[in-house]
């Protein structure tokens, strides 16, 4: 958002009034130029231009329109005016400034005048504002229409994505009482790589070696964690270990997995239309994926009946598959999978469900968002099998929080439990050899 819209905050009454008047004048001028631009554009010629060429040509038109206005703008104000008009025309209006800031990970909009951002794990209120709720609704429509979705009073909730893969959720009145609410979970055009996560101390080199070996040996992996703990980022990072020769099929509600392999088929669910028809669920896509000769299936998130189909795929020749789900601990992840299998509508004994889970899942990677915004892999847990009616698990690595530092951020240590995974023979048969010292019981690293 421009300084002109926010520079009056916190100033004495008279000065605030003068600054607010100037801000309002700037807004009025911007809207007037934008309306003139829309009237002046030749849409038939605009359609022939693309990308930066189109923006450059339109910029010349906006500069000419600014010259025709009898206003006293200095060079910086004029340049800001031109950029904001272009953002309103081609981009996402006031959001463009926030989206260009690489330090922002989440953008949370609670109505047109209340926008919060997360920077480096800390939530802060932004000076950015929309003119009103209709302005915010225009931007939401612009986002969802690009991915073939719609949002209105009949369908007031929507999931979508930005061009860089960032996840967008919007909910509008009458469900949202104080104006439309939008949550943008950013992944960025340059997603975090393995080296970045190591530098952030999200995990240790020993943990990376084990996960790399598990993926190359085609173990089935569940990434578990709460909201905002980095499950999808971790999934993207770990997927870099998958062979470029594998045929991978991804299934998501809003496509956000960014795989670097060549042989990838991306599938996306479809909500029902205005008549309540035409819905394509994750369950439908998983079943169809099984007919597409996949070597690995990656589900962005298991949250319902598709869990049963995913487990059956893992059990029937599609080893090396991965998915994420919401749970606070590895044991909770197993319980949640049981619950989601029950949602499929099939009457199955609980022991049969647990046998399916124990047979299908090899490794659970638990990610958590700790106090102060730190994101850590807190458990790498192996699923061994069944003993009577209980699924047996063992922690290979874990993170232990020791307290908080002077900045209110969690601090702790990564530990190796001293347990050697039972799947090591499978890793070695696939040519993956890990040193015995990687599993020796010890403190591997402090994160402070």
Coordinates of C-alpha atoms in Angstrom, one line a residue:
X1 CA 0.0 0.0 0.0
X2 CA 1.3 3.5 -0.7
X3 CA 2.5 5.7 2.0
X4 CA -0.1 8.2 1.0
X5 CA -2.8 5.9 2.4
X6 CA -1.1 5.3 5.7
X7 CA 1.2 8.2 6.5
X8 CA -1.4 10.0 8.6
X9 CA -1.7 7.3 11.3
X10 CA -0.5 8.2 14.8
X11 CA -0.2 12.0 14.1
X12 CA -1.9 14.9 15.9
X13 CA -5.5 15.7 14.8
X14 CA -4.9 18.6 12.5
X15 CA -1.9 17.0 10.8
X16 CA -3.7 13.7 10.5
X17 CA -6.6 15.4 8.8
X18 CA -4.3 17.1 6.3
X19 CA -2.4 13.9 5.5
X20 CA -5.6 11.9 5.3
X21 CA -7.0 14.5 2.8
X22 CA -3.9 14.1 0.7
X23 CA -4.2 10.3 0.8
X24 CA -7.8 10.5 -0.2
X25 CA -6.9 12.9 -3.1
X26 CA -4.2 10.4 -4.2
X27 CA -6.8 7.6 -4.1
X28 CA -9.3 9.6 -6.1
X29 CA -6.7 10.5 -8.7
X30 CA -5.6 6.9 -9.0
X31 CA -9.2 5.7 -9.5
X32 CA -9.8 8.4 -12.1
X33 CA -6.7 7.5 -14.1
X34 CA -7.6 3.8 -13.8
X35 CA -11.1 4.4 -15.2
X36 CA -9.7 6.5 -18.0
X37 CA -7.2 3.7 -18.8
X38 CA -10.1 1.1 -19.0
X39 CA -12.0 3.4 -21.4
X40 CA -9.0 4.0 -23.5
X41 CA -7.7 0.4 -23.9
X42 CA -8.3 -1.3 -27.2
X43 CA -9.0 -4.8 -26.0
X44 CA -8.5 -6.3 -29.5
X45 CA -4.9 -5.0 -29.6
X46 CA -4.2 -5.7 -25.9
X47 CA -5.0 -9.4 -26.6
X48 CA -2.1 -9.5 -29.1
X49 CA 0.5 -8.5 -26.5
X50 CA 1.8 -10.5 -23.6
X51 CA 3.8 -10.3 -20.3
X52 CA 6.3 -7.5 -20.0
X53 CA 5.6 -6.1 -23.5
X54 CA 2.0 -5.5 -22.6
X55 CA 2.9 -3.9 -19.2
X56 CA 5.4 -1.7 -20.9
X57 CA 2.9 -0.5 -23.5
X58 CA 0.2 0.2 -20.9
X59 CA 2.7 2.0 -18.8
X60 CA 3.2 4.5 -21.6
X61 CA -0.5 5.1 -21.7
X62 CA -0.7 5.6 -17.9
X63 CA 2.2 8.1 -18.0
X64 CA 0.4 10.1 -20.7
X65 CA -2.8 10.1 -18.6
X66 CA -0.9 11.3 -15.6
X67 CA 0.5 14.2 -17.8
X68 CA -3.1 15.2 -18.6
X69 CA -4.1 15.6 -15.0
X70 CA -3.6 19.0 -13.4
X71 CA -2.0 17.7 -10.2
X72 CA 1.2 18.5 -8.4
X73 CA 3.0 15.2 -7.8
X74 CA 6.7 14.9 -7.2
X75 CA 8.7 12.3 -9.1
X76 CA 8.3 9.6 -6.4
X77 CA 4.5 10.2 -6.0
X78 CA 4.1 10.0 -9.8
X79 CA 6.1 6.8 -10.1
X80 CA 4.1 5.3 -7.2
X81 CA 0.8 6.3 -8.8
X82 CA 1.8 4.7 -12.1
X83 CA 2.9 1.4 -10.4
X84 CA -0.3 1.2 -8.4
X85 CA -2.5 1.8 -11.5
X86 CA -0.6 -1.0 -13.3
X87 CA -1.0 -3.3 -10.2
X88 CA -4.7 -2.6 -10.3
X89 CA -4.9 -3.4 -14.0
X90 CA -2.6 -6.5 -14.3
X91 CA -2.0 -7.7 -10.7
X92 CA -3.7 -8.0 -7.4
X93 CA -3.9 -4.4 -6.4
X94 CA -2.7 -3.6 -2.9
X95 CA -1.5 -7.2 -2.5
X96 CA 1.2 -6.8 -5.1
X97 CA 3.4 -4.9 -2.7
X98 CA 3.2 -7.7 -0.1
X99 CA 3.6 -10.5 -2.7
X100 CA 6.9 -8.8 -3.8
X101 CA 8.3 -9.0 -0.3
X102 CA 10.2 -12.3 0.0
X103 CA 10.3 -12.1 3.8
X104 CA 6.5 -12.5 4.1
X105 CA 5.4 -16.1 4.5
X106 CA 1.6 -15.7 5.2
X107 CA -0.8 -12.9 4.3
X108 CA -4.1 -12.9 6.4
X109 CA -6.9 -10.5 5.3
X110 CA -9.6 -9.9 7.9
X111 CA -11.8 -7.5 5.9
X112 CA -10.6 -4.7 3.7
X113 CA -9.0 -2.6 6.4
X114 CA -7.3 -5.3 8.5
X115 CA -4.4 -7.2 7.0
X116 CA -1.7 -9.1 8.9
X117 CA 1.6 -10.6 7.6
X118 CA 3.9 -13.2 9.1
X119 CA 7.6 -12.4 8.8
X120 CA 10.2 -14.8 10.1
X121 CA 7.7 -16.5 12.3
X122 CA 6.3 -13.3 13.8
X123 CA 2.8 -11.9 13.0
X124 CA 2.5 -8.2 12.4
X125 CA -0.2 -5.8 11.2
X126 CA 0.4 -4.4 7.7
X127 CA -0.3 -0.8 6.7
X128 CA -1.9 -2.1 3.4
X129 CA -5.6 -1.5 3.0
X130 CA -8.3 -2.0 0.4
X131 CA -10.7 0.8 -0.4
X132 CA -13.7 -1.2 0.7
X133 CA -15.1 -4.7 0.6
X134 CA -16.1 -4.4 -3.1
X135 CA -12.5 -3.6 -3.9
X136 CA -11.4 -6.7 -2.0
X137 CA -14.0 -8.8 -3.7
X138 CA -12.7 -7.7 -7.1
X139 CA -9.2 -9.0 -6.2
X140 CA -10.7 -12.3 -4.9
X141 CA -12.6 -12.8 -8.1
X142 CA -9.5 -12.1 -10.1
X143 CA -7.6 -14.8 -8.1
X144 CA -10.2 -17.6 -8.3
X145 CA -11.3 -17.0 -11.9
X146 CA -7.7 -17.8 -13.1
X147 CA -8.0 -21.3 -11.8
X148 CA -11.6 -21.9 -12.9
X149 CA -13.2 -21.4 -9.5
X150 CA -16.0 -19.1 -8.4
X151 CA -17.0 -17.4 -5.2
X152 CA -20.4 -15.7 -4.5
X153 CA -23.3 -15.9 -2.0
X154 CA -24.3 -19.3 -3.3
X155 CA -20.7 -20.7 -3.0
X156 CA -19.1 -18.4 -0.3
X157 CA -16.0 -20.5 0.3
X158 CA -13.2 -21.3 -2.2
X159 CA -9.7 -22.7 -2.4
X160 CA -7.4 -21.4 -5.1
X161 CA -3.8 -20.7 -5.9
X162 CA -1.6 -18.0 -7.2
X163 CA 0.7 -18.3 -10.2
X164 CA 3.7 -19.0 -7.9
X165 CA 1.9 -21.9 -6.3
X166 CA 0.9 -20.1 -3.1
X167 CA -2.3 -21.4 -1.5
X168 CA -5.3 -19.1 -1.2
X169 CA -8.5 -19.6 0.8
X170 CA -11.3 -17.1 0.8
X171 CA -14.6 -16.9 2.6
X172 CA -17.0 -14.0 2.0
X173 CA -20.2 -12.5 3.4
X174 CA -22.7 -13.7 4.6
X175 CA -20.4 -16.3 6.2
X176 CA -17.7 -13.7 7.0
X177 CA -19.3 -11.1 9.1
X178 CA -16.7 -8.3 8.9
X179 CA -16.0 -8.5 5.2
X180 CA -14.3 -11.0 3.0
X181 CA -11.5 -13.0 4.8
X182 CA -8.5 -14.3 2.7
X183 CA -5.6 -16.5 3.8
X184 CA -2.6 -16.7 1.5
X185 CA 0.0 -19.3 2.4
X186 CA 3.1 -18.4 0.3
X187 CA 5.5 -20.8 -1.3
X188 CA 7.2 -18.3 -3.6
X189 CA 8.7 -18.6 -7.1
X190 CA 11.9 -19.9 -5.5
X191 CA 10.8 -22.6 -3.0
X192 CA 13.0 -23.5 0.0
X193 CA 15.7 -26.0 -0.8
X194 CA 17.3 -28.7 1.3
X195 CA 20.2 -26.4 2.1
X196 CA 17.9 -23.7 3.3
X197 CA 16.1 -26.0 5.8
X198 CA 19.5 -27.2 7.0
X199 CA 20.6 -23.6 7.6
X200 CA 17.4 -22.9 9.4
X201 CA 18.1 -26.0 11.6
X202 CA 14.7 -27.6 10.7
X203 CA 16.5 -30.9 10.9
X204 CA 20.0 -32.4 11.0
X205 CA 22.2 -33.9 8.3
X206 CA 21.7 -37.4 9.8
X207 CA 18.0 -37.0 9.5
X208 CA 18.3 -35.9 5.9
X209 CA 20.5 -38.9 5.1
X210 CA 17.8 -41.2 6.5
X211 CA 15.0 -39.5 4.6
X212 CA 16.9 -39.5 1.3
X213 CA 17.6 -43.2 1.7
X214 CA 14.0 -43.9 2.6
X215 CA 12.7 -42.2 -0.5
X216 CA 15.3 -43.8 -2.8
X217 CA 14.3 -47.2 -1.3
X218 CA 10.7 -46.4 -2.0
X219 CA 9.4 -46.4 1.5
X220 CA 5.9 -45.0 2.1
X221 CA 6.1 -41.8 4.0
X222 CA 3.5 -39.7 5.9
X223 CA 4.3 -36.1 6.8
X224 CA 2.3 -35.1 9.8
X225 CA 1.9 -31.8 11.5
X226 CA -0.3 -28.9 12.4
X227 CA -1.4 -25.8 10.4
X228 CA 1.5 -23.7 9.2
X229 CA 4.3 -26.1 10.4
X230 CA 5.8 -26.5 6.9
X231 CA 4.3 -29.9 5.8
X232 CA 4.0 -28.9 2.1
X233 CA 7.4 -27.2 2.1
X234 CA 8.9 -30.4 3.5
X235 CA 7.1 -32.5 1.0
X236 CA 8.4 -30.4 -1.9
X237 CA 11.9 -30.6 -0.5
X238 CA 11.9 -34.4 0.1
X239 CA 10.5 -35.0 -3.4
X240 CA 13.8 -33.8 -4.9
X241 CA 15.2 -37.2 -3.9
X242 CA 12.8 -39.0 -6.2
X243 CA 14.4 -40.4 -9.4
X244 CA 13.8 -38.5 -12.5
X245 CA 12.7 -41.7 -14.2
X246 CA 9.7 -42.3 -12.0
X247 CA 6.2 -41.5 -13.2
X248 CA 4.7 -39.4 -10.5
X249 CA 1.0 -38.5 -10.1
X250 CA 0.1 -35.7 -7.7
X251 CA -3.4 -35.2 -6.4
X252 CA -4.4 -31.9 -4.6
X253 CA -7.4 -29.7 -3.8
X254 CA -5.4 -26.6 -5.0
X255 CA -2.2 -27.5 -6.9
X256 CA 0.8 -26.3 -4.9
X257 CA 3.3 -29.1 -4.9
X258 CA 6.3 -28.0 -7.0
X259 CA 8.1 -31.1 -8.3
X260 CA 11.3 -30.8 -10.3
X261 CA 11.0 -34.1 -12.1
X262 CA 10.1 -34.4 -15.8
X263 CA 7.5 -37.2 -15.7
X264 CA 4.8 -35.6 -13.5
X265 CA 1.1 -35.7 -14.0
X266 CA -0.7 -33.1 -11.8
X267 CA -4.4 -33.7 -10.9
X268 CA -6.7 -31.3 -9.1
X269 CA -10.1 -31.8 -7.5
X270 CA -13.1 -29.9 -8.7
X271 CA -15.9 -28.5 -6.5
X272 CA -19.6 -28.9 -7.3
X273 CA -21.2 -26.3 -9.7
X274 CA -24.0 -24.0 -8.8
X275 CA -26.5 -26.9 -9.2
X276 CA -24.5 -29.1 -6.8
X277 CA -23.3 -31.3 -9.6
X278 CA -19.9 -32.1 -11.2
X279 CA -17.8 -32.5 -8.1
X280 CA -14.6 -34.5 -8.5
X281 CA -13.2 -35.5 -5.1
X282 CA -9.8 -36.7 -4.1
X283 CA -11.2 -40.2 -3.8
X284 CA -12.2 -40.1 -7.4
X285 CA -8.8 -38.9 -8.5
X286 CA -6.9 -41.5 -6.4
X287 CA -9.0 -44.3 -8.0
X288 CA -8.4 -42.9 -11.5
X289 CA -4.7 -42.5 -10.8
X290 CA -4.4 -46.2 -10.1
X291 CA -5.4 -46.7 -13.8
X292 CA -2.7 -44.3 -15.1
X293 CA 0.3 -46.6 -14.4
X294 CA 1.8 -44.5 -11.6
X295 CA 5.1 -45.4 -9.9
X296 CA 4.5 -43.0 -7.1
X297 CA 1.4 -41.2 -5.9
X298 CA 1.7 -38.0 -3.9
X299 CA -1.5 -36.6 -2.3
X300 CA -1.2 -33.0 -1.2
X301 CA -3.2 -33.8 2.0
X302 CA -5.3 -36.7 3.1
X303 CA -8.4 -35.4 4.9
X304 CA -11.2 -37.8 4.1
X305 CA -12.3 -41.0 2.5
X306 CA -9.4 -40.9 0.0
X307 CA -7.2 -42.2 2.8
X308 CA -8.4 -45.7 2.3
X309 CA -7.6 -45.7 -1.4
X310 CA -4.2 -44.2 -0.6
X311 CA -3.4 -47.0 1.9
X312 CA -4.6 -49.6 -0.6
X313 CA -2.4 -48.1 -3.3
X314 CA 0.6 -48.2 -1.0
X315 CA -0.2 -51.9 -0.3
X316 CA -0.6 -52.9 -3.9
X317 CA 2.6 -52.0 -5.7
X318 CA 2.8 -48.3 -5.5
X319 CA 5.7 -48.0 -3.0
X320 CA 7.4 -44.7 -2.5
X321 CA 4.1 -42.8 -2.2
X322 CA 3.8 -39.8 0.1
X323 CA 1.1 -37.6 1.6
X324 CA 0.6 -35.1 4.4
X325 CA -2.1 -35.0 7.1
X326 CA -2.9 -32.9 10.2
X327 CA -1.9 -34.4 13.5
X328 CA 0.1 -33.3 16.5
X329 CA 2.2 -36.5 17.1
X330 CA 3.0 -39.6 15.1
X331 CA 0.6 -41.6 17.3
X332 CA -2.1 -39.1 16.6
X333 CA -1.4 -39.4 12.9
X334 CA -2.2 -43.1 13.0
X335 CA -5.4 -42.4 15.0
X336 CA -6.5 -39.8 12.4
X337 CA -5.9 -42.2 9.5
X338 CA -8.2 -44.7 11.2
X339 CA -10.9 -42.0 11.6
X340 CA -10.5 -41.0 7.9
X341 CA -10.7 -44.6 6.7
X342 CA -14.0 -44.9 8.7
X343 CA -15.3 -41.9 6.7
X344 CA -15.1 -43.9 3.5
X345 CA -18.4 -45.6 4.5
X346 CA -17.1 -49.2 4.6
X347 CA -17.8 -51.2 7.7
X348 CA -14.3 -52.4 8.7
X349 CA -13.2 -53.8 12.0
X350 CA -10.7 -51.5 13.7
X351 CA -8.1 -54.2 13.7
X352 CA -8.4 -54.6 9.9
X353 CA -7.9 -50.8 9.5
X354 CA -4.8 -50.8 11.7
X355 CA -3.4 -53.8 9.8
X356 CA -3.9 -51.7 6.6
X357 CA -2.1 -48.8 8.1
X358 CA 0.7 -50.8 9.7
X359 CA 1.3 -52.6 6.4
X360 CA 1.2 -49.5 4.2
X361 CA 3.1 -46.9 6.2
X362 CA 6.8 -47.2 6.7
X363 CA 7.8 -43.8 8.1
X364 CA 6.0 -40.9 9.8
X365 CA 7.8 -37.5 9.7
X366 CA 6.4 -35.2 12.3
X367 CA 6.7 -31.4 11.8
X368 CA 5.7 -28.8 14.3
X369 CA 5.6 -25.1 14.6
X370 CA 7.1 -24.1 17.9
X371 CA 6.8 -21.0 20.1
X372 CA 8.2 -18.0 18.3
X373 CA 7.6 -19.4 14.9
X374 CA 10.4 -22.0 14.6
X375 CA 9.6 -25.0 12.5
X376 CA 11.2 -28.2 13.4
X377 CA 11.0 -31.9 12.5
X378 CA 10.3 -33.2 15.9
X379 CA 10.0 -37.0 15.2
X380 CA 11.1 -39.4 12.5
X381 CA 9.2 -42.5 13.5
X382 CA 9.2 -46.0 12.0
X383 CA 6.0 -48.0 11.9
X384 CA 7.1 -51.6 12.6
X385 CA 3.9 -53.6 12.5
X386 CA 1.2 -55.0 14.7
X387 CA 1.2 -56.6 18.1
X388 CA -2.2 -57.9 18.9
X389 CA -4.5 -54.8 18.3
X390 CA -1.8 -52.1 18.6
X391 CA 0.3 -50.6 15.9
X392 CA 4.0 -50.7 17.1
X393 CA 6.2 -47.6 16.4
X394 CA 9.6 -46.5 17.4
X395 CA 11.3 -43.1 17.3
X396 CA 14.6 -43.0 15.4
X397 CA 15.2 -39.3 15.8
X398 CA 13.4 -36.7 17.8
X399 CA 13.6 -33.0 18.9
X400 CA 13.3 -32.1 22.6
X401 CA 12.3 -28.6 23.5
X402 CA 14.3 -27.3 26.5
X403 CA 12.6 -23.9 27.0
X404 CA 12.5 -20.5 25.4
X405 CA 15.2 -17.9 24.8
X406 CA 15.2 -14.2 25.7
X407 CA 13.3 -13.4 22.4
X408 CA 10.5 -15.8 23.3
X409 CA 11.5 -18.4 20.8
X410 CA 11.7 -22.1 21.5
X411 CA 15.1 -23.7 22.0
X412 CA 16.0 -27.3 22.2
X413 CA 18.1 -30.2 20.8
X414 CA 17.9 -33.0 18.2
X415 CA 18.6 -36.5 19.6
X416 CA 19.3 -39.9 18.1
X417 CA 17.5 -42.5 20.1
X418 CA 20.0 -45.2 19.5
X419 CA 17.5 -47.4 17.6
X420 CA 18.6 -48.8 14.2
X421 CA 15.6 -48.9 11.8
X422 CA 14.3 -52.3 10.9
X423 CA 14.1 -51.3 7.2
X424 CA 17.9 -50.8 6.9
X425 CA 18.2 -54.1 5.0
X426 CA 15.8 -52.7 2.4
X427 CA 17.8 -49.6 2.1
X428 CA 21.0 -51.5 1.6
X429 CA 19.4 -53.7 -1.0
X430 CA 18.7 -50.6 -3.0
X431 CA 22.3 -49.4 -2.7
X432 CA 21.7 -47.0 0.2
X433 CA 24.3 -47.4 2.9
X434 CA 24.2 -45.2 6.0
X435 CA 27.0 -45.2 8.6
X436 CA 26.3 -47.0 11.9
X437 CA 27.3 -43.8 13.7
X438 CA 24.2 -42.0 12.3
X439 CA 22.0 -44.0 14.8
X440 CA 24.3 -43.9 17.8
X441 CA 22.4 -42.5 20.8
X442 CA 23.5 -38.9 21.4
X443 CA 22.6 -35.3 21.1
X444 CA 23.2 -34.5 17.4
X445 CA 22.6 -30.7 17.4
X446 CA 21.5 -27.7 19.5
X447 CA 19.3 -25.2 17.7
X448 CA 20.5 -22.2 19.7

